[in-house]
mmCIF file of C-alpha atoms in Angstrom:
data_model
loop_
_atom_site.group_PDB
_atom_site.id
_atom_site.type_symbol
_atom_site.label_atom_id
_atom_site.label_comp_id
_atom_site.label_asym_id
_atom_site.label_seq_id
_atom_site.Cartn_x
_atom_site.Cartn_y
_atom_site.Cartn_z
ATOM 1 C CA GLN A 1 81.516 65.817 36.109
ATOM 2 C CA LYS A 2 82.582 68.280 38.159
ATOM 3 C CA ILE A 3 84.017 71.137 34.851
ATOM 4 C CA SER A 4 86.882 72.535 35.881
ATOM 5 C CA LYS A 5 87.959 74.496 32.357
ATOM 6 C CA ALA A 6 85.565 75.501 29.887
ATOM 7 C CA ARG A 7 87.605 77.307 26.629
ATOM 8 C CA TRP A 8 86.029 78.349 23.260
ATOM 9 C CA ARG A 9 87.486 76.645 20.148
ATOM 10 C CA PRO A 10 89.132 79.898 18.593
ATOM 11 C CA LEU A 11 88.299 80.844 15.693
ATOM 12 C CA PRO A 12 89.702 81.405 11.682
ATOM 13 C CA ALA A 13 91.148 85.282 11.513
ATOM 14 C CA ALA A 14 88.454 85.785 8.858
ATOM 15 C CA ALA A 15 85.316 84.461 10.575
ATOM 16 C CA LEU A 16 82.235 86.052 10.979
ATOM 17 C CA GLN A 17 80.294 83.531 12.687
ATOM 18 C CA PRO A 18 80.405 83.152 15.490
ATOM 19 C CA PRO A 19 81.822 80.167 17.959
ATOM 20 C CA ASP A 20 80.321 77.022 17.627
ATOM 21 C CA LEU A 21 82.882 74.399 19.500
ATOM 22 C CA PHE A 22 84.251 74.585 23.472
ATOM 23 C CA ALA A 23 85.882 72.486 25.148
ATOM 24 C CA THR A 24 86.140 71.507 29.140
ATOM 25 C CA GLY A 25 88.002 70.013 31.657
ATOM 26 C CA SER A 26 87.027 68.346 34.323
ATOM 27 C CA TRP A 27 88.225 67.696 37.997
ATOM 28 C CA ASP A 28 88.042 65.998 41.347
ATOM 29 C CA ASN A 29 85.803 62.748 39.729
ATOM 30 C CA GLU A 30 86.829 58.990 39.411
ATOM 31 C CA ASP A 31 86.970 59.901 35.492
ATOM 32 C CA ASN A 32 88.761 63.074 34.664
ATOM 33 C CA ARG A 33 88.016 63.718 30.554
ATOM 34 C CA ILE A 34 88.281 66.713 28.095
ATOM 35 C CA SER A 35 85.235 66.578 26.023
ATOM 36 C CA ILE A 36 84.168 68.604 23.118
ATOM 37 C CA TRP A 37 81.077 70.142 22.609
ATOM 38 C CA SER A 38 79.488 71.910 19.626
ATOM 39 C CA VAL A 39 76.639 74.580 20.311
ATOM 40 C CA GLY A 40 75.638 73.987 16.531
ATOM 41 C CA ASP A 41 72.570 76.310 15.596
ATOM 42 C CA LEU A 42 70.198 73.943 17.639
ATOM 43 C CA GLY A 43 67.664 75.264 19.931
ATOM 44 C CA ASN A 44 66.515 78.610 20.250
ATOM 45 C CA VAL A 45 67.202 82.228 22.084
ATOM 46 C CA GLY A 46 65.155 82.204 25.210
ATOM 47 C CA LEU A 47 63.677 85.612 26.341
ATOM 48 C CA SER A 48 66.508 86.647 28.272
ATOM 49 C CA GLY A 49 69.793 85.216 25.351
ATOM 50 C CA GLU A 50 69.914 82.114 27.553
ATOM 51 C CA TYR A 51 70.672 79.558 24.714
ATOM 52 C CA GLN A 52 67.863 77.161 24.727
ATOM 53 C CA GLY A 53 68.801 73.201 23.597
ATOM 54 C CA ASP A 54 71.848 71.944 25.025
ATOM 55 C CA PRO A 55 75.695 71.806 23.742
ATOM 56 C CA GLN A 56 76.314 68.508 21.909
ATOM 57 C CA LEU A 57 79.306 66.356 22.964
ATOM 58 C CA LEU A 58 81.206 65.657 20.150
ATOM 59 C CA CYS A 59 83.499 63.384 21.406
ATOM 60 C CA ASP A 60 85.510 62.919 24.885
ATOM 61 C CA ILE A 61 88.751 61.260 26.275
ATOM 62 C CA ARG A 62 89.870 60.396 29.284
ATOM 63 C CA HIS A 63 92.568 62.451 31.386
ATOM 64 C CA ASN A 64 95.336 61.690 33.900
ATOM 65 C CA GLY A 65 94.587 63.936 37.204
ATOM 66 C CA ASP A 66 92.640 66.830 37.726
ATOM 67 C CA VAL A 67 92.754 69.857 34.831
ATOM 68 C CA MET A 68 94.097 72.067 36.288
ATOM 69 C CA ASP A 69 94.193 74.287 33.134
ATOM 70 C CA MET A 70 93.589 73.934 29.011
ATOM 71 C CA GLN A 71 94.166 76.433 26.222
ATOM 72 C CA PHE A 72 93.593 75.613 22.923
ATOM 73 C CA LEU A 73 97.206 75.670 20.827
ATOM 74 C CA ASP A 74 95.227 76.226 17.262
ATOM 75 C CA GLN A 75 92.476 75.265 15.793
ATOM 76 C CA GLU A 76 92.787 71.503 16.764
ATOM 77 C CA ARG A 77 95.106 71.208 19.358
ATOM 78 C CA ILE A 78 94.184 71.594 23.157
ATOM 79 C CA VAL A 79 97.167 71.844 25.676
ATOM 80 C CA VAL A 80 96.449 70.748 28.733
ATOM 81 C CA ALA A 81 97.728 71.028 32.588
ATOM 82 C CA SER A 82 97.863 68.040 34.448
ATOM 83 C CA SER A 83 97.096 67.995 38.688
ATOM 84 C CA THR A 84 100.267 65.245 38.005
ATOM 85 C CA GLY A 85 102.189 67.454 37.352
ATOM 86 C CA THR A 86 101.953 66.308 33.103
ATOM 87 C CA VAL A 87 101.763 69.271 30.753
ATOM 88 C CA THR A 88 99.240 67.273 26.838
ATOM 89 C CA VAL A 89 98.827 68.030 23.910
ATOM 90 C CA PHE A 90 95.442 66.615 23.120
ATOM 91 C CA ARG A 91 93.583 66.413 19.042
ATOM 92 C CA HIS A 92 90.059 67.370 18.232
ATOM 93 C CA HIS A 93 90.418 65.113 14.513
ATOM 94 C CA GLN A 94 86.946 66.912 13.005
ATOM 95 C CA ASN A 95 87.127 64.303 10.124
ATOM 96 C CA ASN A 96 85.875 61.425 12.587
ATOM 97 C CA GLN A 97 85.279 63.479 15.555
ATOM 98 C CA THR A 98 88.051 61.257 18.282
ATOM 99 C CA LEU A 99 90.151 63.246 20.556
ATOM 100 C CA SER A 100 93.881 61.427 20.968
ATOM 101 C CA ALA A 101 97.090 62.580 23.287
ATOM 102 C CA ASN A 102 99.321 64.530 20.787
ATOM 103 C CA HIS A 103 102.185 65.200 22.550
ATOM 104 C CA ARG A 104 102.725 64.401 26.468
ATOM 105 C CA TRP A 105 105.396 66.309 28.938
ATOM 106 C CA GLU A 106 106.102 63.995 31.551
ATOM 107 C CA LYS A 107 106.222 65.381 34.946
ATOM 108 C CA ALA A 108 106.903 69.110 33.282
ATOM 109 C CA HIS A 109 106.394 69.411 37.549
ATOM 110 C CA TYR A 110 107.778 67.778 40.739
ATOM 111 C CA HIS A 111 108.606 68.450 44.086
ATOM 112 C CA VAL A 112 111.870 66.613 44.578
ATOM 113 C CA ASP A 113 113.429 64.774 41.010
ATOM 114 C CA GLN A 114 111.278 64.146 37.878
ATOM 115 C CA ASP A 115 112.483 60.595 38.561
ATOM 116 C CA THR A 116 110.367 59.243 41.447
ATOM 117 C CA SER A 117 106.871 58.075 40.967
ATOM 118 C CA CYS A 118 105.375 60.229 43.698
ATOM 119 C CA GLY A 119 107.487 63.333 43.118
ATOM 120 C CA GLY A 120 105.198 64.947 40.790
ATOM 121 C CA ALA A 121 103.719 68.620 41.664
ATOM 122 C CA ALA A 122 100.512 70.158 39.639
ATOM 123 C CA CYS A 123 101.154 72.555 36.689
ATOM 124 C CA THR A 124 98.611 75.097 38.208
ATOM 125 C CA GLY A 125 98.582 77.442 34.116
ATOM 126 C CA VAL A 126 99.664 76.936 30.499
ATOM 127 C CA ILE A 127 99.485 79.911 27.798
ATOM 128 C CA CYS A 128 99.929 79.580 24.131
ATOM 129 C CA ASN A 129 101.336 81.514 21.711
ATOM 130 C CA ASN A 130 101.306 78.934 18.672
ATOM 131 C CA PRO A 131 104.304 77.241 18.465
ATOM 132 C CA GLU A 132 105.312 78.047 21.981
ATOM 133 C CA ILE A 133 103.873 76.779 25.204
ATOM 134 C CA VAL A 134 104.691 78.051 28.676
ATOM 135 C CA SER A 135 103.363 76.077 32.055
ATOM 136 C CA VAL A 136 104.081 76.961 35.754
ATOM 137 C CA GLY A 137 103.067 74.925 39.138
ATOM 138 C CA GLU A 138 103.084 74.443 42.360
ATOM 139 C CA ASP A 139 106.969 73.654 41.994
ATOM 140 C CA GLY A 140 107.687 77.316 41.480
ATOM 141 C CA ARG A 141 109.087 76.042 37.904
ATOM 142 C CA ILE A 142 108.648 77.904 34.587
ATOM 143 C CA ASN A 143 108.956 75.830 31.335
ATOM 144 C CA LEU A 144 108.876 76.545 28.382
ATOM 145 C CA PHE A 145 107.671 73.853 25.217
ATOM 146 C CA ARG A 146 108.098 74.160 21.266
ATOM 147 C CA ALA A 147 104.784 72.210 20.324
ATOM 148 C CA ASP A 148 106.674 69.945 18.184
ATOM 149 C CA GLN A 149 109.734 69.679 19.699
ATOM 150 C CA LYS A 150 110.144 66.373 22.995
ATOM 151 C CA ASP A 151 112.257 68.526 25.567
ATOM 152 C CA ALA A 152 111.643 71.724 26.662
ATOM 153 C CA VAL A 153 113.332 74.846 25.292
ATOM 154 C CA ARG A 154 113.801 76.501 28.389
ATOM 155 C CA THR A 155 113.299 75.728 32.285
ATOM 156 C CA ILE A 156 113.510 78.380 35.080
ATOM 157 C CA ASP A 157 114.201 76.176 37.981
ATOM 158 C CA ASN A 158 113.673 77.858 40.961
ATOM 159 C CA ALA A 159 112.036 81.240 39.217
ATOM 160 C CA ASP A 160 109.692 80.839 42.867
ATOM 161 C CA SER A 161 109.624 79.787 46.141
ATOM 162 C CA SER A 162 106.326 79.814 46.718
ATOM 163 C CA THR A 163 103.434 77.880 44.288
ATOM 164 C CA LEU A 164 103.088 79.997 40.341
ATOM 165 C CA HIS A 165 99.191 80.063 39.950
ATOM 166 C CA ALA A 166 98.939 81.247 36.023
ATOM 167 C CA VAL A 167 100.653 82.503 33.258
ATOM 168 C CA THR A 168 99.541 84.811 30.049
ATOM 169 C CA PHE A 169 102.239 86.369 27.706
ATOM 170 C CA LEU A 170 102.244 90.067 27.760
ATOM 171 C CA ARG A 171 104.232 90.349 24.162
ATOM 172 C CA THR A 172 106.078 87.146 22.269
ATOM 173 C CA THR A 173 109.117 86.846 24.408
ATOM 174 C CA GLU A 174 107.887 88.457 27.574
ATOM 175 C CA ILE A 175 105.356 86.583 30.251
ATOM 176 C CA LEU A 176 103.524 87.814 33.433
ATOM 177 C CA THR A 177 102.926 85.340 36.489
ATOM 178 C CA VAL A 178 101.071 85.259 39.499
ATOM 179 C CA ASN A 179 101.800 83.428 42.836
ATOM 180 C CA SER A 180 100.167 82.424 46.374
ATOM 181 C CA ILE A 181 101.706 85.933 47.652
ATOM 182 C CA GLY A 182 100.762 88.315 46.463
ATOM 183 C CA GLN A 183 103.228 88.747 43.582
ATOM 184 C CA LEU A 184 103.662 89.846 39.713
ATOM 185 C CA LYS A 185 106.624 89.018 38.196
ATOM 186 C CA ILE A 186 107.399 90.052 34.523
ATOM 187 C CA TRP A 187 110.159 87.111 32.831
ATOM 188 C CA ASP A 188 112.444 87.849 30.062
ATOM 189 C CA PHE A 189 112.929 84.533 27.958
ATOM 190 C CA ARG A 190 115.162 86.767 25.514
ATOM 191 C CA GLN A 191 117.555 87.539 29.206
ATOM 192 C CA GLN A 192 119.728 83.604 29.723
ATOM 193 C CA ARG A 193 119.404 84.832 34.058
ATOM 194 C CA ASN A 194 116.535 82.884 35.982
ATOM 195 C CA GLU A 195 115.305 86.572 37.515
ATOM 196 C CA PRO A 196 112.376 88.504 36.954
ATOM 197 C CA SER A 197 112.880 91.347 35.139
ATOM 198 C CA GLN A 198 110.578 93.241 37.415
ATOM 199 C CA ILE A 199 108.649 92.167 40.648
ATOM 200 C CA PHE A 200 105.035 93.855 41.152
ATOM 201 C CA SER A 201 102.825 93.577 44.089
ATOM 202 C CA LEU A 202 100.110 93.196 46.716
ATOM 203 C CA THR A 203 100.558 95.642 49.654
ATOM 204 C CA GLY A 204 99.920 94.479 53.046
ATOM 205 C CA ASP A 205 98.585 90.947 53.258
ATOM 206 C CA ARG A 206 100.495 89.308 50.830
ATOM 207 C CA VAL A 207 96.943 87.648 49.452
ATOM 208 C CA PRO A 208 97.814 84.869 46.893
ATOM 209 C CA LEU A 209 96.947 85.784 43.435
ATOM 210 C CA HIS A 210 95.126 83.364 41.670
ATOM 211 C CA CYS A 211 94.541 83.980 37.970
ATOM 212 C CA VAL A 212 95.273 86.858 35.785
ATOM 213 C CA ASP A 213 94.578 88.533 31.914
ATOM 214 C CA ARG A 214 95.887 91.144 29.549
ATOM 215 C CA HIS A 215 93.914 93.372 28.208
ATOM 216 C CA PRO A 216 94.408 92.211 24.314
ATOM 217 C CA ASN A 217 95.382 95.732 22.998
ATOM 218 C CA GLN A 218 96.834 98.001 25.544
ATOM 219 C CA GLN A 219 99.676 95.380 26.798
ATOM 220 C CA HIS A 220 100.320 96.956 30.290
ATOM 221 C CA ILE A 221 96.777 96.450 32.001
ATOM 222 C CA VAL A 222 96.928 93.441 33.446
ATOM 223 C CA ALA A 223 93.455 92.403 35.318
ATOM 224 C CA THR A 224 94.628 90.010 38.200
ATOM 225 C CA GLY A 225 91.929 88.067 40.731
ATOM 226 C CA GLY A 226 92.844 86.639 44.064
ATOM 227 C CA GLN A 227 92.082 84.631 47.160
ATOM 228 C CA ASP A 228 89.909 87.492 48.985
ATOM 229 C CA GLY A 229 87.594 87.610 45.558
ATOM 230 C CA MET A 230 89.170 91.499 45.201
ATOM 231 C CA LEU A 231 89.587 92.174 41.415
ATOM 232 C CA SER A 232 93.091 94.234 40.910
ATOM 233 C CA ILE A 233 93.972 96.224 37.847
ATOM 234 C CA TRP A 234 97.874 97.372 37.068
ATOM 235 C CA ASP A 235 99.778 99.245 35.454
ATOM 236 C CA ILE A 236 103.252 97.251 34.042
ATOM 237 C CA ARG A 237 104.571 101.051 33.307
ATOM 238 C CA GLN A 238 104.453 102.234 36.156
ATOM 239 C CA GLY A 239 104.658 101.511 39.576
ATOM 240 C CA THR A 240 105.091 98.285 41.494
ATOM 241 C CA ILE A 241 101.428 97.781 43.134
ATOM 242 C CA PRO A 242 97.457 97.768 41.551
ATOM 243 C CA VAL A 243 96.287 100.855 39.835
ATOM 244 C CA SER A 244 92.767 100.122 41.224
ATOM 245 C CA LEU A 245 91.665 97.675 43.686
ATOM 246 C CA LEU A 246 87.898 96.776 43.869
ATOM 247 C CA ASN A 247 85.942 94.443 45.769
ATOM 248 C CA ALA A 248 84.569 91.717 44.531
ATOM 249 C CA HIS A 249 83.485 88.531 45.103
ATOM 250 C CA GLU A 250 82.761 87.090 49.096
ATOM 251 C CA ALA A 251 85.387 83.957 48.016
ATOM 252 C CA GLU A 252 88.221 83.138 45.059
ATOM 253 C CA MET A 253 88.062 84.446 42.081
ATOM 254 C CA TRP A 254 89.109 81.389 40.223
ATOM 255 C CA GLU A 255 89.472 83.928 36.046
ATOM 256 C CA VAL A 256 89.491 86.608 35.026
ATOM 257 C CA HIS A 257 88.863 87.785 31.087
ATOM 258 C CA PHE A 258 89.244 91.037 29.531
ATOM 259 C CA HIS A 259 86.726 90.209 26.168
ATOM 260 C CA PRO A 260 89.125 89.512 23.028
ATOM 261 C CA SER A 261 87.384 91.815 21.289
ATOM 262 C CA ASN A 262 85.616 94.150 23.295
ATOM 263 C CA PRO A 263 87.663 95.118 26.030
ATOM 264 C CA ASP A 264 86.463 97.955 27.647
ATOM 265 C CA HIS A 265 84.319 94.752 29.372
ATOM 266 C CA LEU A 266 85.562 92.321 31.684
ATOM 267 C CA PHE A 267 84.101 88.869 33.489
ATOM 268 C CA THR A 268 85.535 87.597 36.684
ATOM 269 C CA CYS A 269 84.290 83.942 38.543
ATOM 270 C CA SER A 270 84.108 82.866 41.798
ATOM 271 C CA GLU A 271 84.180 80.498 44.252
ATOM 272 C CA ASP A 272 81.367 81.852 46.024
ATOM 273 C CA GLY A 273 78.981 80.977 42.470
ATOM 274 C CA SER A 274 78.483 84.080 41.048
ATOM 275 C CA LEU A 275 79.654 85.245 37.352
ATOM 276 C CA TRP A 276 80.212 89.181 37.081
ATOM 277 C CA HIS A 277 79.904 90.597 33.719
ATOM 278 C CA TRP A 278 81.768 94.771 34.622
ATOM 279 C CA ASP A 279 80.869 97.137 31.563
ATOM 280 C CA THR A 280 83.182 100.519 31.713
ATOM 281 C CA SER A 281 82.488 101.364 27.761
ATOM 282 C CA THR A 282 79.947 104.134 29.457
ATOM 283 C CA ASP A 283 78.968 106.679 26.500
ATOM 284 C CA ILE A 284 81.560 109.476 26.840
ATOM 285 C CA SER A 285 78.953 111.955 25.435
ATOM 286 C CA GLU A 286 75.803 111.360 28.045
ATOM 287 C CA LYS A 287 78.882 111.426 30.496
ATOM 288 C CA PRO A 288 80.560 114.844 30.270
ATOM 289 C CA SER A 289 82.387 114.588 33.872
ATOM 290 C CA PHE A 290 84.409 111.234 32.991
ATOM 291 C CA LEU A 291 85.602 114.116 30.681
ATOM 292 C CA HIS A 292 87.001 116.394 33.260
ATOM 293 C CA GLN A 293 87.173 114.424 36.101
ATOM 294 C CA GLY A 294 89.879 115.059 38.206
ATOM 295 C CA GLY A 295 90.870 117.898 36.670
ATOM 296 C CA ARG A 296 92.177 115.902 33.403
ATOM 297 C CA SER A 297 91.151 118.119 30.552
ATOM 298 C CA THR A 298 89.589 116.631 27.137
ATOM 299 C CA THR A 299 93.357 117.388 25.733
ATOM 300 C CA TYR A 300 94.355 113.797 27.072
ATOM 301 C CA PHE A 301 91.917 112.130 24.515
ATOM 302 C CA SER A 302 92.771 114.294 21.015
ATOM 303 C CA HIS A 303 95.446 111.781 19.878
ATOM 304 C CA ASN A 304 94.072 108.754 21.188
ATOM 305 C CA THR A 305 91.699 107.018 19.253
ATOM 306 C CA VAL A 306 87.881 106.928 21.765
ATOM 307 C CA ASN A 307 87.776 103.701 21.596
ATOM 308 C CA GLN A 308 91.658 103.183 23.696
ATOM 309 C CA SER A 309 90.459 106.832 25.620
ATOM 310 C CA VAL A 310 87.581 105.055 26.894
ATOM 311 C CA VAL A 311 90.644 102.242 28.221
ATOM 312 C CA SER A 312 91.950 104.444 30.420
ATOM 313 C CA ALA A 313 89.028 103.920 32.457
ATOM 314 C CA TRP A 314 90.106 100.978 34.192
ATOM 315 C CA LEU A 315 93.275 102.998 35.002
ATOM 316 C CA SER A 316 91.069 105.474 36.349
ATOM 317 C CA ASN A 317 91.599 106.347 41.050
ATOM 318 C CA ASP A 318 88.444 105.088 40.943
ATOM 319 C CA PRO A 319 86.743 102.985 37.723
ATOM 320 C CA THR A 320 83.398 102.697 39.673
ATOM 321 C CA LYS A 321 82.618 105.962 40.288
ATOM 322 C CA ASP A 322 79.664 106.464 37.195
ATOM 323 C CA ARG A 323 81.529 104.854 34.604
ATOM 324 C CA MET A 324 81.009 101.038 35.719
ATOM 325 C CA GLU A 325 78.212 98.882 35.453
ATOM 326 C CA ILE A 326 78.633 95.912 37.185
ATOM 327 C CA THR A 327 76.319 92.528 36.463
ATOM 328 C CA ASN A 328 76.305 89.488 38.177
ATOM 329 C CA LEU A 329 74.861 86.719 35.314
ATOM 330 C CA ILE A 330 73.993 83.885 37.856
ATOM 331 C CA PRO A 331 71.313 85.670 39.861
ATOM 332 C CA ASN A 332 70.876 82.036 42.223
ATOM 333 C CA GLN A 333 73.605 79.871 41.562
ATOM 334 C CA THR A 334 75.263 77.873 44.616
ATOM 335 C CA LEU A 335 78.174 76.142 44.112
ATOM 336 C CA SER A 336 81.467 77.338 42.737
ATOM 337 C CA VAL A 337 81.516 78.603 38.641
ATOM 338 C CA ASN A 338 85.676 77.469 38.599
ATOM 339 C CA SER A 339 85.953 78.580 34.818
ATOM 340 C CA LEU A 340 84.715 81.378 31.822
ATOM 341 C CA ASP A 341 85.430 82.216 28.547
ATOM 342 C CA ILE A 342 84.027 84.882 25.876
ATOM 343 C CA LEU A 343 83.949 85.342 22.403
ATOM 344 C CA GLY A 344 82.655 86.943 20.627
ATOM 345 C CA PRO A 345 78.678 87.668 21.954
ATOM 346 C CA CYS A 346 78.994 84.384 23.875
ATOM 347 C CA LEU A 347 80.231 83.263 27.006
ATOM 348 C CA VAL A 348 80.769 79.593 27.936
ATOM 349 C CA TYR A 349 80.911 78.476 32.032
ATOM 350 C CA GLY A 350 81.377 75.384 33.961
ATOM 351 C CA THR A 351 80.708 74.924 37.606
ATOM 352 C CA ASP A 352 81.053 72.674 40.510
ATOM 353 C CA ALA A 353 77.313 71.961 40.310
ATOM 354 C CA GLU A 354 78.465 69.789 36.960
ATOM 355 C CA ALA A 355 76.735 71.606 34.834
ATOM 356 C CA ILE A 356 78.064 73.684 31.812
ATOM 357 C CA TYR A 357 76.141 76.995 30.933
ATOM 358 C CA VAL A 358 76.106 78.527 27.059
ATOM 359 C CA ASN A 359 75.110 82.158 26.555
ATOM 360 C CA ARG A 360 75.286 83.323 22.675
ATOM 361 C CA GLN A 361 73.456 86.742 23.339
ATOM 362 C CA LEU A 362 76.034 88.222 25.582
ATOM 363 C CA PHE A 363 75.438 92.190 24.375
ATOM 364 C CA ALA A 364 71.286 91.834 23.428
#
């Protein structure tokens, strides 16, 4: 199956072991599926850190429509966005390794009206902050659901006149969406108005933005990827344009993810068959220029922990100047890499070559 999404199951808060289960969703097949895989302790690690031994399929279930997005809500539940406009919560029963549909919001997204049989609009993105789930779609609509409630808690009907491609939480009451005309918009659910509280946009050609991720510790830093393969870094505290635009892929960038616990590392994947690892974690002691570059004095760092000061590498005028290493983790891939996810030392990604890859020693 062509894999459209791959996601690690989140680890319990105190867990020290690497992740062991991931879910995948497929697209463009007669019969699309949600599957749960175990990487367990099978096989050995090869010379260059690839994981030898195949992930084991634990269970799968049919999914109506293409899987457009997928997020774990908690250890057991997975929220899936469909090209039919429906949002479904699947439950993984670990005692007998089965999947079942736990809850469904039929046609959460639609073009004409919810009741016509053919009026569904693709749900393009979902994001979870248990128990809350936000979905966005081709119809420019934003829905806020609660996992245990039948109806949407809030719907912003004409949030956008263009397609919304992706969404992320900035904080518990605020989300950020990206659309097909190069705009980022911030929405505050505490406000009753159905207007964004802030709008940012790419200057010049309004290139569609396909993906977005927020820096895990510094919530004002956001990364987006677009149709032209460029990586944009934004500081939502200032200005309305990106802080930096980085030449990345040769074709659409499908996903961008900061490493959840090492956000100096960022990962992007693309239609061009590549998956890039961006590393800004250059050692300060070795690169004194890092402290003085651009006339900034070292006092800039004194009231910050070193780890956070390094983060400013994402916000410098030219992050690539002697402080960023970029590695293509797939040297000779040909078909689109549609999805990636990272947790601890483990990377999983899925491609149109009907293959799933796991690398369990990212930082080896």
